[in-house]
Amino acid sequence: MKIVFLGGGNMANALIGGLTGKGFAGADITVIEPHAENRERLARDFGVATREAAGQAGAEVAAADVVVLAVKPQSMKEAVAPLAAHLKDQLVVSIAAGLRFDALSRWLGGHAKIVRTMPNTPALVGAGITGLWAAPAVSAAQRDAAARILGAVGETVWIDDEAKMDAVTAVSGSGPAYVFLFIEALQQAGAELGFDAETARQLAIGTVLGAAKLAAGSPEPASVLRERVTSKGGTTFAALEVMAAKGVKEGIVAGVHAADARGKELGDQLGQG
């Protein structure tokens, strides 16, 4: 499988590192990256071929099995323009949030073999979760190729309806920020209770990591696991009562809905032209 990455940012770097770390040949990857320092580092660290601009990579794009679009959504229309003439049966994988199939296909000259993906930032440490949606023209083998690429940095989940990709962004794409906010709050509470900053940090992060592992390894829903930690009249009960009064759970749910709504708005804006 030959892959061309358009863009060499953090997520593309993580994907390339994940693939080569799992035995994928760097020689089968070409990265189009305008920054010389990044090109040199990618070639040195992963053994990939590099090109400065998309206009210089027509032969590589034409020979590729997969083209991964890893540039900012606002720059996508201009960035992909040189690729359209070289696309035939290649799979195009987009990791740009909010950009819908119809806009991508239009900018790529009507190309229909597109998979949209939404990874999240834990992918940078190989612990991501990615939602993927495939256009109808994508073959089973191409779906497998997309899952292999994104699976190099974590778990993958297929979504059956493109309209739900905004919800993927709202839940898991933006989700790390919600978790970081919770960690931040635990650290602050720990500091207010007399711990030094490093001890508060260790307690907060260790708790979140351990709870996530417990939830991941249990067949029971999170609500049951929460109830098991909560003795009526005990310390956890007291904390959860206050959090309920403050509307913590409702605030999180409402926030995710707000992210979903904003994603739809941005999709409308980004797809113009």
Short mmCIF file of C-alpha atoms in Angstrom, two decimals:
data_model
loop_
_atom_site.label_atom_id
_atom_site.label_comp_id
_atom_site.label_asym_id
_atom_site.label_seq_id
_atom_site.Cartn_x
_atom_site.Cartn_y
_atom_site.Cartn_z
CA MET A 1 0.00 0.00 0.00
CA LYS A 2 1.43 3.34 -1.11
CA ILE A 3 0.30 6.40 0.86
CA VAL A 4 0.62 10.11 0.19
CA PHE A 5 0.11 12.49 3.11
CA LEU A 6 -0.87 16.04 2.22
CA GLY A 7 0.39 17.91 5.29
CA GLY A 8 2.97 17.00 7.90
CA GLY A 9 1.42 18.34 11.10
CA ASN A 10 1.22 16.62 14.47
CA MET A 11 -1.55 14.19 13.54
CA ALA A 12 0.12 13.19 10.27
CA ASN A 13 3.39 12.70 12.14
CA ALA A 14 1.63 10.48 14.68
CA LEU A 15 0.02 8.38 11.92
CA ILE A 16 3.31 8.00 10.06
CA GLY A 17 5.12 7.10 13.27
CA GLY A 18 2.40 4.60 14.18
CA LEU A 19 2.46 2.96 10.77
CA THR A 20 6.25 2.67 10.53
CA GLY A 21 6.39 1.52 14.14
CA LYS A 22 4.11 -1.38 13.19
CA GLY A 23 6.24 -2.46 10.25
CA PHE A 24 4.89 -0.32 7.43
CA ALA A 25 7.68 0.66 5.03
CA GLY A 26 8.60 4.34 5.15
CA ALA A 27 9.66 4.06 1.50
CA ASP A 28 5.97 3.56 0.59
CA ILE A 29 5.00 6.90 2.14
CA THR A 30 5.32 10.34 0.55
CA VAL A 31 4.66 13.48 2.59
CA ILE A 32 3.83 16.82 1.00
CA GLU A 33 5.07 19.36 3.54
CA PRO A 34 5.97 23.01 2.81
CA HIS A 35 8.27 23.45 5.83
CA ALA A 36 11.85 22.37 5.10
CA GLU A 37 12.66 21.55 8.72
CA ASN A 38 9.67 19.21 8.98
CA ARG A 39 10.54 17.54 5.67
CA GLU A 40 14.07 16.86 6.84
CA ARG A 41 12.88 15.46 10.16
CA LEU A 42 10.28 13.19 8.55
CA ALA A 43 12.82 11.82 6.06
CA ARG A 44 15.37 11.28 8.81
CA ASP A 45 13.07 9.75 11.44
CA PHE A 46 10.82 7.61 9.25
CA GLY A 47 12.60 7.16 5.92
CA VAL A 48 9.72 8.66 3.95
CA ALA A 49 9.94 10.58 0.68
CA THR A 50 9.01 14.25 0.88
CA ARG A 51 7.84 16.96 -1.50
CA GLU A 52 7.55 20.66 -0.83
CA ALA A 53 4.28 21.23 -2.67
CA ALA A 54 1.35 19.19 -3.99
CA GLY A 55 2.17 20.33 -7.51
CA GLN A 56 5.46 18.46 -7.28
CA ALA A 57 3.87 15.17 -6.25
CA GLY A 58 1.64 14.35 -9.20
CA ALA A 59 3.42 11.08 -9.98
CA GLU A 60 3.28 9.95 -6.34
CA VAL A 61 -0.42 10.80 -6.07
CA ALA A 62 -1.19 8.97 -9.32
CA ALA A 63 0.63 5.86 -8.05
CA ALA A 64 -0.81 5.97 -4.53
CA ASP A 65 -3.40 3.64 -3.09
CA VAL A 66 -4.38 6.15 -0.39
CA VAL A 67 -4.11 9.93 -0.16
CA VAL A 68 -4.46 11.29 3.38
CA LEU A 69 -5.59 14.91 3.69
CA ALA A 70 -4.05 16.30 6.86
CA VAL A 71 -4.25 20.06 6.43
CA LYS A 72 -6.40 22.62 8.24
CA PRO A 73 -10.01 22.70 7.06
CA GLN A 74 -9.78 26.40 6.20
CA SER A 75 -6.87 25.66 3.83
CA MET A 76 -8.24 22.47 2.30
CA LYS A 77 -9.85 23.83 -0.89
CA GLU A 78 -6.66 25.48 -2.08
CA ALA A 79 -4.41 22.66 -0.84
CA VAL A 80 -6.18 19.85 -2.72
CA ALA A 81 -6.60 21.68 -6.03
CA PRO A 82 -3.36 20.25 -7.54
CA LEU A 83 -4.40 16.69 -6.62
CA ALA A 84 -7.66 16.42 -8.55
CA ALA A 85 -6.08 15.74 -11.96
CA HIS A 86 -4.15 12.75 -10.58
CA LEU A 87 -7.01 10.97 -8.81
CA LYS A 88 -8.72 7.91 -10.29
CA ASP A 89 -9.45 4.97 -7.99
CA GLN A 90 -7.38 6.09 -5.00
CA LEU A 91 -8.91 6.22 -1.56
CA VAL A 92 -8.89 9.72 -0.09
CA VAL A 93 -8.88 9.86 3.72
CA SER A 94 -9.73 13.20 5.29
CA ILE A 95 -8.76 13.98 8.88
CA ALA A 96 -10.07 17.55 8.67
CA ALA A 97 -12.87 18.27 11.13
CA GLY A 98 -16.13 19.58 9.73
CA LEU A 99 -15.42 19.20 6.02
CA ARG A 100 -18.21 17.16 4.50
CA PHE A 101 -18.09 14.70 1.65
CA ASP A 102 -19.91 16.90 -0.86
CA ALA A 103 -17.41 19.75 -0.46
CA LEU A 104 -14.37 17.46 -0.55
CA SER A 105 -15.66 15.61 -3.60
CA ARG A 106 -16.41 18.86 -5.40
CA TRP A 107 -12.93 20.26 -4.69
CA LEU A 108 -11.41 16.98 -5.89
CA GLY A 109 -13.13 17.11 -9.25
CA GLY A 110 -16.00 14.79 -8.32
CA HIS A 111 -13.85 12.10 -6.72
CA ALA A 112 -16.16 9.83 -4.69
CA LYS A 113 -13.89 7.36 -2.89
CA ILE A 114 -13.59 9.33 0.34
CA VAL A 115 -13.44 8.32 3.99
CA ARG A 116 -13.95 11.02 6.58
CA THR A 117 -12.27 10.50 9.94
CA MET A 118 -12.19 12.27 13.28
CA PRO A 119 -9.25 11.23 15.48
CA ASN A 120 -8.54 12.94 18.79
CA THR A 121 -5.37 14.25 20.39
CA PRO A 122 -4.53 11.12 22.46
CA ALA A 123 -3.62 9.68 19.05
CA LEU A 124 -0.38 11.62 19.50
CA VAL A 125 0.59 9.05 22.15
CA GLY A 126 -0.99 6.05 20.40
CA ALA A 127 -4.12 6.12 22.59
CA GLY A 128 -6.63 7.80 20.31
CA ILE A 129 -10.12 6.90 19.26
CA THR A 130 -11.21 7.68 15.70
CA GLY A 131 -14.66 7.76 14.16
CA LEU A 132 -14.72 6.90 10.43
CA TRP A 133 -17.42 7.28 7.79
CA ALA A 134 -17.07 5.88 4.26
CA ALA A 135 -18.81 7.21 1.16
CA PRO A 136 -20.84 4.58 -0.77
CA ALA A 137 -18.19 4.27 -3.52
CA VAL A 138 -15.51 3.11 -1.05
CA SER A 139 -14.75 -0.61 -1.35
CA ALA A 140 -14.39 -3.06 1.52
CA ALA A 141 -10.65 -3.24 0.90
CA GLN A 142 -10.40 0.55 1.04
CA ARG A 143 -12.35 0.63 4.29
CA ASP A 144 -9.84 -1.84 5.68
CA ALA A 145 -6.98 0.39 4.48
CA ALA A 146 -8.49 3.44 6.20
CA ALA A 147 -8.98 1.48 9.42
CA ARG A 148 -5.39 0.24 9.26
CA ILE A 149 -4.03 3.77 8.87
CA LEU A 150 -6.08 5.30 11.68
CA GLY A 151 -5.69 2.15 13.77
CA ALA A 152 -1.97 2.89 13.92
CA VAL A 153 -2.71 5.51 16.60
CA GLY A 154 -5.52 3.89 18.59
CA GLU A 155 -8.99 2.41 18.32
CA THR A 156 -11.39 2.93 15.41
CA VAL A 157 -15.20 3.04 15.22
CA TRP A 158 -17.19 3.06 11.98
CA ILE A 159 -20.10 5.50 11.79
CA ASP A 160 -23.01 4.61 9.50
CA ASP A 161 -24.25 8.14 8.79
CA GLU A 162 -22.09 11.09 7.78
CA ALA A 163 -24.42 13.43 9.68
CA LYS A 164 -23.19 11.81 12.91
CA MET A 165 -19.58 12.89 12.28
CA ASP A 166 -20.29 16.20 14.01
CA ALA A 167 -21.40 14.20 17.04
CA VAL A 168 -18.16 12.20 16.91
CA THR A 169 -16.30 15.50 17.00
CA ALA A 170 -18.44 16.68 19.91
CA VAL A 171 -18.02 13.51 21.99
CA SER A 172 -14.53 12.19 21.30
CA GLY A 173 -12.83 14.82 19.15
CA SER A 174 -13.44 17.55 21.72
CA GLY A 175 -13.71 15.04 24.57
CA PRO A 176 -10.09 15.24 25.75
CA ALA A 177 -10.68 18.91 26.64
CA TYR A 178 -13.57 17.89 28.90
CA VAL A 179 -11.36 15.32 30.62
CA PHE A 180 -8.54 17.85 30.99
CA LEU A 181 -11.03 20.24 32.62
CA PHE A 182 -12.00 17.52 35.11
CA ILE A 183 -8.34 16.83 35.87
CA GLU A 184 -7.78 20.57 36.29
CA ALA A 185 -10.66 20.74 38.78
CA LEU A 186 -9.38 17.75 40.77
CA GLN A 187 -5.91 19.29 40.90
CA GLN A 188 -7.32 22.61 42.09
CA ALA A 189 -9.36 20.91 44.80
CA GLY A 190 -6.31 18.92 45.88
CA ALA A 191 -4.23 22.08 46.14
CA GLU A 192 -6.97 23.81 48.15
CA LEU A 193 -6.97 20.82 50.50
CA GLY A 194 -3.27 21.31 51.20
CA PHE A 195 -1.38 19.16 48.67
CA ASP A 196 1.56 20.56 46.75
CA ALA A 197 1.03 20.98 43.01
CA GLU A 198 2.86 17.80 41.96
CA THR A 199 1.06 15.59 44.48
CA ALA A 200 -2.31 17.03 43.44
CA ARG A 201 -1.40 16.38 39.80
CA GLN A 202 -0.38 12.77 40.46
CA LEU A 203 -3.54 12.05 42.43
CA ALA A 204 -5.80 13.61 39.77
CA ILE A 205 -4.20 12.02 36.71
CA GLY A 206 -3.75 8.63 38.40
CA THR A 207 -7.41 8.60 39.38
CA VAL A 208 -8.62 9.41 35.86
CA LEU A 209 -6.30 6.84 34.28
CA GLY A 210 -7.31 4.12 36.72
CA ALA A 211 -11.04 4.83 36.45
CA ALA A 212 -10.85 4.80 32.65
CA LYS A 213 -9.04 1.45 32.68
CA LEU A 214 -11.61 0.02 35.07
CA ALA A 215 -14.47 1.24 32.87
CA ALA A 216 -12.77 -0.08 29.72
CA GLY A 217 -12.29 -3.50 31.26
CA SER A 218 -15.78 -3.85 32.71
CA PRO A 219 -18.89 -4.98 30.83
CA GLU A 220 -21.05 -2.90 33.16
CA PRO A 221 -22.17 0.67 32.40
CA ALA A 222 -20.42 3.63 33.99
CA SER A 223 -23.51 4.35 36.09
CA VAL A 224 -23.20 0.97 37.84
CA LEU A 225 -19.49 1.48 38.47
CA ARG A 226 -20.26 4.91 39.93
CA GLU A 227 -22.92 3.47 42.22
CA ARG A 228 -20.46 0.87 43.52
CA VAL A 229 -18.10 3.59 44.69
CA THR A 230 -20.93 5.53 46.33
CA SER A 231 -22.10 4.56 49.83
CA LYS A 232 -25.20 6.45 50.94
CA GLY A 233 -24.19 9.06 53.44
CA GLY A 234 -20.48 8.62 52.73
CA THR A 235 -17.83 10.93 51.33
CA THR A 236 -18.46 10.10 47.65
CA PHE A 237 -22.18 10.53 48.17
CA ALA A 238 -21.58 13.99 49.67
CA ALA A 239 -19.42 15.01 46.71
CA LEU A 240 -21.88 13.75 44.09
CA GLU A 241 -24.79 15.46 45.84
CA VAL A 242 -23.03 18.81 45.55
CA MET A 243 -22.05 18.11 41.93
CA ALA A 244 -25.67 17.25 41.11
CA ALA A 245 -26.83 20.48 42.73
CA LYS A 246 -24.28 22.38 40.64
CA GLY A 247 -25.52 20.66 37.48
CA VAL A 248 -22.18 19.08 36.60
CA LYS A 249 -23.57 16.16 34.56
CA GLU A 250 -26.18 18.30 32.86
CA GLY A 251 -23.53 20.88 32.03
CA ILE A 252 -21.32 18.27 30.38
CA VAL A 253 -24.20 16.87 28.32
CA ALA A 254 -25.30 20.38 27.29
CA GLY A 255 -21.72 21.23 26.37
CA VAL A 256 -21.45 18.22 24.05
CA HIS A 257 -24.71 19.22 22.37
CA ALA A 258 -23.32 22.74 21.91
CA ALA A 259 -20.18 21.31 20.30
CA ASP A 260 -22.33 19.23 17.94
CA ALA A 261 -24.39 22.27 16.94
CA ARG A 262 -21.27 24.35 16.38
CA GLY A 263 -19.79 21.56 14.26
CA LYS A 264 -22.82 21.69 11.96
CA GLU A 265 -22.47 25.47 11.65
CA LEU A 266 -18.77 25.19 10.81
CA GLY A 267 -19.50 22.44 8.27
CA ASP A 268 -21.92 24.79 6.49
CA GLN A 269 -19.31 27.55 6.44
CA LEU A 270 -16.32 25.41 5.45
CA GLY A 271 -18.13 23.74 2.57
CA GLN A 272 -18.92 26.93 0.73
CA GLY A 273 -17.27 27.55 -2.60
#
